[in-house]
Coordinates of C-alpha atoms and ligand atoms in Angstrom, one line a residue:
M16 CA 71.5 114.4 -161.0
T17 CA 74.9 113.5 -159.6
A18 CA 76.0 110.0 -159.9
V19 CA 76.6 108.3 -156.4
V20 CA 80.2 107.0 -156.4
P21 CA 80.5 104.3 -153.8
E22 CA 83.3 104.7 -151.0
P23 CA 86.3 102.6 -151.8
V24 CA 86.4 99.8 -149.3
V25 CA 89.8 100.0 -147.4
P26 CA 90.9 96.6 -145.8
E27 CA 91.2 96.7 -142.0
P28 CA 94.9 96.3 -141.2
V29 CA 95.7 92.7 -140.3
E30 CA 97.4 92.0 -136.9
G31 CA 100.7 89.9 -137.0
P32 CA 102.3 88.2 -140.0
V33 CA 100.2 87.3 -143.1
E34 CA 100.4 83.6 -143.8
A35 CA 101.2 83.0 -147.4
P36 CA 99.0 80.2 -149.2
A37 CA 100.9 76.7 -149.1
V38 CA 102.9 76.2 -152.1
E39 CA 101.6 73.0 -153.8
P40 CA 104.3 71.0 -155.3
F41 CA 102.3 69.9 -158.5
D42 CA 99.7 71.1 -160.9
A43 CA 96.5 69.0 -161.4
V44 CA 96.5 69.9 -165.0
D45 CA 100.0 68.5 -165.5
V46 CA 98.9 65.1 -164.1
I47 CA 95.7 65.2 -166.0
R48 CA 97.9 65.9 -169.4
T49 CA 100.2 63.1 -168.6
K50 CA 97.6 60.5 -168.2
R51 CA 95.6 61.9 -171.2
D52 CA 98.6 61.5 -173.2
G53 CA 99.0 57.8 -172.4
G54 CA 102.0 58.3 -169.9
A55 CA 102.6 57.0 -166.4
V56 CA 102.0 59.6 -163.7
P57 CA 105.2 59.8 -161.3
D58 CA 104.5 58.3 -157.7
D59 CA 105.0 61.6 -156.0
A60 CA 102.6 63.5 -158.4
L61 CA 100.0 60.7 -158.0
R62 CA 100.2 60.7 -154.2
W63 CA 99.6 64.5 -154.2
M64 CA 96.8 64.3 -156.7
I65 CA 94.8 62.0 -154.4
D66 CA 95.9 63.9 -151.2
A67 CA 95.1 67.2 -152.9
Y68 CA 91.7 66.0 -154.0
T69 CA 91.0 64.9 -150.4
R70 CA 91.8 68.2 -149.1
E71 CA 89.5 69.8 -151.8
Y72 CA 92.4 71.6 -153.4
V73 CA 92.1 69.5 -156.6
A74 CA 88.5 70.3 -158.0
D75 CA 86.0 67.8 -158.8
S76 CA 86.2 68.9 -162.6
Q77 CA 89.9 68.1 -162.6
M78 CA 89.5 64.6 -160.9
A79 CA 86.7 63.7 -163.3
A80 CA 89.1 64.7 -166.3
F81 CA 91.7 62.4 -164.5
A82 CA 89.3 59.5 -163.9
M83 CA 88.3 59.6 -167.6
A84 CA 92.0 59.6 -168.8
V85 CA 92.5 56.5 -166.6
L86 CA 89.4 54.8 -167.9
L87 CA 90.5 55.6 -171.6
N88 CA 94.3 54.8 -171.2
G89 CA 94.7 52.6 -168.1
M90 CA 97.3 52.6 -165.4
T91 CA 100.6 50.5 -164.7
R92 CA 100.6 48.0 -161.9
D93 CA 102.9 50.5 -160.2
E94 CA 100.5 53.4 -160.5
I95 CA 97.5 51.3 -159.3
R96 CA 99.5 50.4 -156.2
V97 CA 100.6 54.0 -155.6
M98 CA 97.0 55.1 -156.1
T99 CA 95.7 52.5 -153.7
D100 CA 98.4 53.4 -151.1
A101 CA 97.4 57.2 -151.4
M102 CA 93.8 56.3 -150.9
I103 CA 94.7 54.3 -147.8
A104 CA 96.8 57.0 -146.5
S105 CA 93.8 59.5 -146.8
G106 CA 92.2 57.9 -143.7
E107 CA 92.5 55.7 -140.6
R108 CA 94.2 52.2 -140.8
M109 CA 92.8 49.5 -138.5
S110 CA 95.0 46.8 -136.9
F111 CA 93.9 43.5 -135.5
A112 CA 97.6 42.6 -134.5
G113 CA 96.8 42.2 -130.8
L114 CA 93.9 39.7 -131.4
G115 CA 96.0 36.5 -131.3
K116 CA 93.8 35.1 -134.2
R117 CA 94.5 35.2 -137.9
T118 CA 92.1 37.6 -139.6
V119 CA 90.6 36.7 -143.1
D120 CA 88.0 38.6 -145.0
K121 CA 85.9 38.2 -148.1
H122 CA 84.8 40.7 -150.6
S123 CA 82.3 39.9 -153.4
T124 CA 81.9 42.3 -156.4
G125 CA 78.2 41.9 -155.9
G126 CA 75.3 40.0 -157.4
V127 CA 71.8 39.1 -157.3
G128 CA 70.9 36.7 -154.4
D129 CA 74.4 37.1 -153.1
K130 CA 73.8 36.4 -149.4
I131 CA 77.0 34.1 -149.0
T132 CA 78.7 36.4 -146.3
L133 CA 75.8 35.5 -143.9
P134 CA 76.6 31.8 -143.6
L135 CA 80.3 32.2 -144.6
A136 CA 81.4 34.5 -141.7
P137 CA 80.2 32.3 -138.8
L138 CA 81.3 29.1 -140.8
V139 CA 84.8 30.4 -141.0
A140 CA 84.7 31.7 -137.4
S141 CA 83.7 28.3 -136.2
F142 CA 87.4 27.1 -136.9
G143 CA 88.8 29.7 -134.6
V144 CA 89.7 32.4 -137.4
A145 CA 88.7 35.9 -137.0
V146 CA 86.4 37.3 -139.8
P147 CA 86.2 41.1 -139.8
Q148 CA 83.5 41.7 -142.5
L149 CA 82.9 45.5 -143.1
S150 CA 80.0 45.7 -145.2
G151 CA 77.8 48.1 -147.0
R152 CA 74.3 48.8 -147.8
G153 CA 72.7 48.1 -151.3
L154 CA 72.3 50.6 -154.0
G155 CA 70.7 49.6 -157.2
H156 CA 70.0 46.0 -158.1
T157 CA 72.6 44.3 -156.0
G158 CA 71.5 44.0 -152.4
G159 CA 73.5 45.0 -149.4
T160 CA 74.6 42.6 -146.5
L161 CA 73.6 45.1 -143.8
D162 CA 70.1 45.6 -145.3
K163 CA 69.6 41.8 -145.2
L164 CA 70.9 41.5 -141.5
E165 CA 68.7 44.4 -140.5
S166 CA 65.7 42.1 -141.1
I167 CA 66.6 40.5 -137.9
P168 CA 64.7 42.2 -135.1
G169 CA 67.2 44.2 -132.8
W170 CA 70.4 43.6 -134.9
R171 CA 72.8 46.5 -135.0
A172 CA 75.1 47.3 -137.8
A173 CA 77.1 50.2 -136.2
L174 CA 79.9 49.1 -133.8
S175 CA 82.8 51.0 -132.4
N176 CA 86.3 49.8 -133.1
D177 CA 86.4 48.5 -129.5
E178 CA 83.1 46.6 -129.9
M179 CA 84.4 45.1 -133.1
T180 CA 87.7 44.0 -131.6
A181 CA 86.1 42.3 -128.6
Q182 CA 83.6 40.5 -130.9
L183 CA 86.4 39.2 -132.9
R184 CA 88.1 38.0 -130.0
G185 CA 85.1 36.3 -128.6
V186 CA 82.8 35.1 -131.4
G187 CA 85.3 35.5 -134.2
A188 CA 82.8 36.8 -136.7
V189 CA 81.8 40.3 -137.1
I190 CA 79.4 41.7 -140.0
C191 CA 79.3 45.5 -139.4
A192 CA 79.1 48.9 -141.1
A193 CA 82.4 50.2 -142.3
G194 CA 83.3 53.7 -140.7
S195 CA 83.7 56.8 -142.7
G196 CA 87.4 57.0 -141.6
L197 CA 88.4 54.2 -144.1
A198 CA 89.8 55.5 -147.3
P199 CA 87.7 58.8 -147.4
A200 CA 89.4 59.8 -150.8
D201 CA 87.6 56.8 -152.1
K202 CA 84.4 58.0 -151.0
R203 CA 84.7 61.2 -152.8
L204 CA 86.3 59.5 -155.9
Y205 CA 83.5 56.8 -156.1
A206 CA 80.7 59.4 -155.9
L207 CA 82.4 61.3 -158.6
R208 CA 83.0 58.3 -160.8
D209 CA 79.3 57.4 -160.5
V210 CA 78.0 60.6 -162.3
T211 CA 80.9 60.9 -164.7
G212 CA 80.7 57.6 -166.5
T213 CA 84.1 56.3 -165.1
V214 CA 82.9 53.6 -162.6
E215 CA 84.0 50.9 -165.1
A216 CA 87.7 51.7 -165.2
I217 CA 89.5 48.6 -163.8
P218 CA 92.4 50.4 -162.0
L219 CA 89.8 52.6 -160.4
I220 CA 87.5 49.7 -159.2
A221 CA 90.6 47.7 -158.1
S222 CA 92.0 50.6 -156.0
S223 CA 88.7 51.6 -154.6
I224 CA 87.9 48.0 -153.4
M225 CA 91.3 47.2 -152.2
S226 CA 92.2 50.6 -150.4
K227 CA 89.3 49.8 -148.1
K228 CA 90.2 46.2 -147.6
I229 CA 93.8 46.9 -146.9
A230 CA 92.9 49.9 -144.6
E231 CA 90.8 47.5 -142.5
G232 CA 94.0 45.5 -141.5
T233 CA 93.0 42.1 -142.4
D234 CA 95.9 39.5 -142.7
A235 CA 94.3 37.6 -145.6
L236 CA 91.5 38.4 -148.1
V237 CA 89.5 36.1 -150.6
L238 CA 87.7 38.0 -153.5
D239 CA 84.6 36.7 -155.0
V240 CA 84.7 38.4 -158.5
K241 CA 81.6 37.9 -160.5
F242 CA 80.8 37.8 -164.2
G243 CA 77.7 37.7 -166.2
S244 CA 74.3 39.5 -166.6
G245 CA 73.9 40.1 -162.8
A246 CA 77.5 41.2 -162.1
F247 CA 79.2 44.6 -162.2
M248 CA 81.6 43.2 -164.8
Q249 CA 79.4 41.2 -167.4
D250 CA 82.3 40.1 -169.5
V251 CA 84.5 37.3 -168.2
E252 CA 87.7 38.5 -169.6
K253 CA 87.3 42.0 -167.8
A254 CA 86.2 40.1 -164.5
R255 CA 89.3 38.1 -164.9
E256 CA 91.6 41.4 -165.4
L257 CA 90.0 43.0 -162.3
A258 CA 90.4 39.7 -160.3
R259 CA 94.2 39.5 -161.4
T260 CA 94.7 43.3 -160.6
M261 CA 93.2 43.0 -157.1
V262 CA 95.1 39.9 -156.2
A263 CA 98.4 41.6 -157.3
L264 CA 97.5 44.7 -155.2
G265 CA 96.7 42.8 -152.0
T266 CA 99.7 40.7 -152.4
D267 CA 102.1 43.7 -153.1
S268 CA 100.6 45.3 -149.7
G269 CA 101.2 42.2 -147.6
V270 CA 97.7 40.8 -147.6
A271 CA 97.5 37.2 -148.6
T272 CA 95.0 37.4 -151.4
T273 CA 93.4 34.9 -153.7
A274 CA 90.1 35.2 -155.9
L275 CA 87.4 33.1 -157.4
L276 CA 85.8 34.0 -160.6
T277 CA 82.2 33.0 -160.3
D278 CA 79.1 33.0 -162.5
M279 CA 76.4 35.5 -162.0
N280 CA 74.2 34.9 -165.0
T281 CA 71.5 33.2 -162.8
P282 CA 70.5 34.5 -159.3
L283 CA 72.3 32.7 -156.5
G284 CA 69.9 30.4 -154.6
L285 CA 66.2 30.8 -154.5
A286 CA 65.7 34.0 -152.4
I287 CA 66.3 37.5 -153.8
G288 CA 65.5 40.2 -151.3
N289 CA 66.5 40.8 -147.6
A290 CA 64.4 38.6 -144.9
N291 CA 64.2 35.8 -147.4
E292 CA 67.9 35.8 -148.1
V293 CA 68.4 35.6 -144.3
R294 CA 65.9 32.5 -144.1
E295 CA 67.9 30.9 -146.9
S296 CA 71.2 31.6 -145.2
I297 CA 69.9 29.9 -142.0
E298 CA 68.9 26.9 -144.0
V299 CA 72.5 26.6 -145.3
L300 CA 73.8 26.8 -141.7
A301 CA 71.3 24.2 -140.7
G302 CA 73.0 21.9 -143.3
G303 CA 70.5 22.4 -146.0
G304 CA 69.8 25.1 -148.6
P305 CA 70.1 25.3 -152.3
A306 CA 73.1 23.6 -153.8
D307 CA 74.6 26.7 -155.5
V308 CA 74.6 28.8 -152.3
V309 CA 76.3 25.6 -150.3
E310 CA 78.8 25.1 -153.2
L311 CA 79.9 28.8 -153.2
T312 CA 79.9 29.1 -149.4
V313 CA 82.0 26.0 -149.1
A314 CA 84.4 27.1 -151.8
L315 CA 85.0 30.5 -150.3
A316 CA 85.3 29.0 -146.8
R317 CA 88.1 26.5 -148.0
E318 CA 89.9 29.6 -149.5
M319 CA 89.7 31.5 -146.6
L320 CA 90.7 28.7 -144.3
A321 CA 93.8 27.8 -146.4
L322 CA 95.0 31.3 -146.2
A323 CA 94.5 31.3 -142.4
G324 CA 96.8 28.0 -142.3
L325 CA 93.9 25.4 -142.2
P326 CA 94.0 23.9 -145.6
D327 CA 92.4 20.6 -144.5
A328 CA 89.5 22.1 -142.5
D329 CA 86.3 19.9 -143.0
V330 CA 83.9 22.7 -143.9
E331 CA 81.0 20.6 -144.7
A332 CA 81.2 18.9 -141.2
A333 CA 80.8 22.3 -139.5
L334 CA 77.7 22.9 -141.5
R335 CA 76.2 19.5 -140.9
D336 CA 77.0 19.3 -137.0
G337 CA 75.8 22.7 -136.2
R338 CA 79.1 24.4 -135.2
A339 CA 78.6 27.1 -137.9
M340 CA 74.9 27.5 -136.8
D341 CA 76.2 28.1 -133.2
A342 CA 78.5 30.7 -134.3
W343 CA 75.8 32.4 -136.2
R344 CA 73.6 32.7 -133.2
E345 CA 76.3 33.9 -131.1
M346 CA 77.4 36.5 -133.8
I347 CA 73.7 37.8 -134.2
R348 CA 73.2 38.0 -130.3
A349 CA 76.7 39.9 -129.9
Q350 CA 75.1 42.7 -132.1
D351 CA 71.8 42.8 -130.1
G352 CA 69.8 40.7 -132.7
D353 CA 67.4 37.9 -131.6
P354 CA 68.2 34.7 -133.6
D355 CA 65.0 33.2 -132.6
A356 CA 62.7 36.1 -133.6
A357 CA 60.3 35.8 -136.6
L358 CA 61.5 37.5 -139.6
P359 CA 59.2 40.0 -141.5
T360 CA 56.9 38.5 -144.0
P361 CA 55.2 40.4 -146.9
R362 CA 51.8 41.8 -146.9
E363 CA 51.2 41.0 -150.4
T364 CA 52.3 38.2 -152.7
H365 CA 51.9 37.5 -156.5
V366 CA 52.7 34.1 -158.1
V367 CA 54.0 33.6 -161.5
T368 CA 53.2 30.2 -163.1
A369 CA 54.5 28.2 -166.1
S370 CA 52.4 28.7 -169.3
A371 CA 53.4 25.2 -170.6
A372 CA 55.4 22.1 -169.5
G373 CA 59.1 21.8 -170.3
V374 CA 62.3 22.7 -168.7
V375 CA 63.5 26.1 -167.4
T376 CA 66.4 27.0 -170.0
R377 CA 67.1 30.4 -168.6
L378 CA 66.6 32.7 -165.7
E379 CA 68.5 35.8 -165.9
A380 CA 70.0 37.5 -162.7
L381 CA 70.0 41.1 -163.7
P382 CA 66.1 41.4 -164.5
F383 CA 65.3 39.6 -161.3
G384 CA 67.5 41.9 -159.3
I385 CA 65.8 45.0 -160.7
A386 CA 62.3 43.4 -160.1
A387 CA 63.3 42.7 -156.4
W388 CA 64.6 46.4 -156.2
R389 CA 61.4 47.6 -157.7
L390 CA 59.5 45.6 -155.3
G391 CA 61.2 47.6 -152.3
A392 CA 64.0 45.2 -151.6
G393 CA 66.6 47.8 -152.7
R394 CA 67.1 51.5 -152.8
A395 CA 67.2 54.1 -155.4
R396 CA 68.9 56.8 -153.3
A397 CA 71.3 56.1 -150.5
Q398 CA 68.8 57.8 -148.0
D399 CA 66.0 55.6 -148.8
P400 CA 64.7 52.7 -146.6
V401 CA 64.5 49.2 -147.9
V402 CA 61.4 46.9 -147.4
H403 CA 62.8 44.0 -145.5
A404 CA 60.1 41.5 -146.5
A405 CA 60.1 42.6 -150.2
G406 CA 61.8 40.5 -153.0
I407 CA 61.3 37.4 -154.8
D408 CA 61.2 33.5 -154.0
L409 CA 62.2 31.6 -157.0
H410 CA 60.7 28.1 -157.0
V411 CA 62.7 26.8 -160.0
K412 CA 66.2 27.3 -161.3
P413 CA 67.5 26.5 -164.9
G414 CA 67.5 22.8 -165.6
D415 CA 64.5 22.1 -163.6
A416 CA 61.4 20.3 -165.3
V417 CA 58.0 22.0 -164.9
T418 CA 54.4 21.2 -165.6
A419 CA 51.7 23.9 -167.0
G420 CA 50.5 25.9 -164.2
Q421 CA 53.4 25.1 -161.8
P422 CA 54.6 28.2 -159.8
L423 CA 57.9 29.5 -161.1
F424 CA 58.4 32.4 -158.7
T425 CA 56.5 34.5 -156.2
L426 CA 56.9 38.3 -155.8
L427 CA 56.8 39.7 -152.4
A428 CA 55.9 43.2 -151.5
D429 CA 54.0 45.4 -149.0
D430 CA 52.2 47.2 -151.7
E431 CA 50.5 45.4 -154.5
N432 CA 51.0 48.4 -156.7
R433 CA 54.5 47.4 -157.0
F434 CA 53.8 44.3 -158.8
A435 CA 53.4 45.7 -162.4
R436 CA 56.8 47.4 -162.7
A437 CA 58.4 44.3 -161.2
L438 CA 56.6 42.1 -163.8
D439 CA 57.8 44.6 -166.6
A440 CA 61.4 43.9 -165.4
V441 CA 61.4 40.2 -165.6
E442 CA 59.4 40.1 -169.0
G443 CA 61.5 37.8 -171.3
A444 CA 64.0 37.2 -168.5
W445 CA 63.1 33.3 -168.2
E446 CA 62.5 30.6 -170.7
I447 CA 60.9 27.3 -170.8
G448 CA 61.9 24.9 -173.5
A449 CA 62.4 21.4 -174.7
V450 CA 66.0 20.7 -173.8
A451 CA 67.8 21.3 -170.6
P452 CA 70.7 23.8 -170.8
S453 CA 74.1 22.4 -170.5
P454 CA 75.5 23.0 -167.1
S455 CA 78.2 25.7 -166.5
P456 CA 80.4 25.8 -163.6
L457 CA 79.5 28.0 -160.8
V458 CA 83.4 28.6 -159.9
L459 CA 85.0 29.1 -163.2
E460 CA 88.6 29.7 -162.1
R461 CA 90.8 30.3 -159.0
I462 CA 93.3 33.3 -159.3
T463 CA 96.4 33.5 -157.2
A464 CA 99.4 35.7 -157.1
Ligands
LIG521 N1 82.8 48.8 -155.2 C1 83.7 49.6 -154.7 O1 83.9 49.7 -153.4 N2 84.3 50.4 -155.6 C2 84.3 50.3 -156.8 O2 84.8 51.1 -157.7 C3 83.3 49.4 -157.4 C4 82.6 48.6 -156.6

């Protein structure tokens, strides 16, 4: 038997000059080694690393090693600034320069029951300031502002840049989806950090958040950096370091930036979910609402208005006299929502009552956030839909006296089969005792450049 020898493949002759592969000015492995050994990466090498990663020349495996080196060894203020700049340069940069109004944005690091953007944006806009609030959808136990607003029949999250500018010029407040053109390097890097245990690195969080905010083109920015059980940063020291890093980054980039360090050990307000959080926001805009939601809305509005040159604005008056509510109604209508339409209500409810009389000493944010998520208010995967009527209505907060049998909270869902896992999540997450807890401040500290 004779072996069959394959014919050699002769390449076809190529017409014209052959393009040599571009010569890259750095090696990813050198950048990784520098950071691994605790050094500072030179500016041009760091810019190249981010650019080459966006071009998919630097591999995910190399960027993962670099992110881990950053998590372990940190970055200098200069490196964080260069990294942020490089991420901004990876995409489009918006500008509201022709608007004729000052623009001020707010960013929260996320928490349970955090619906503050909803009353805050129209409240600040009612003073003639433009609020371009590019928001996201929720993933995991912290809800997304767009998911909440999509409870309103007809409301539309996607706006073109022209629509956004027109709305800022007219109504003043816009809450809409961030386009994919802003800081695409961050989009890739954030997804990679999520699966490589490198989300928690402060330089990476700070550059991720601030690259998007600076690229958005706002004149000023107020950061709500949360600490505690329901926050991204549970430890107050870490939250403070993150806040200082982001304030420095904003300031260095010419965006007037301040931060409030706020407590997220207990859910904010009484509503955790989507439609119920919209209802609670409307109560605040009508001059009522839970004290903590009002306090934080007012504190952040004062910060934003001070940065916009209105330090003496009477924020409470705009909530009392309906100006903020008028701006809300206009903002919702401008995005095709019906501010008078009924909001979705749940098909099933389950009430949990107090087993004994006493005072609520503890009600932890994280387990309640997880329970609301399991009820359908949040999503496990980016492509999942949310159930707008799902969530939790709290009837009490720490410090409230209760009698035996009094309702503590109500679970809301479209399917009663969801209740068991939600109840598992909140097992041991609240406590009724004899002595009221000593009050702790909601706004712990103000951080400026
Ligand atoms: N939010 C972001 O946008 N980026 C992070 O790294 C963390 C939270």
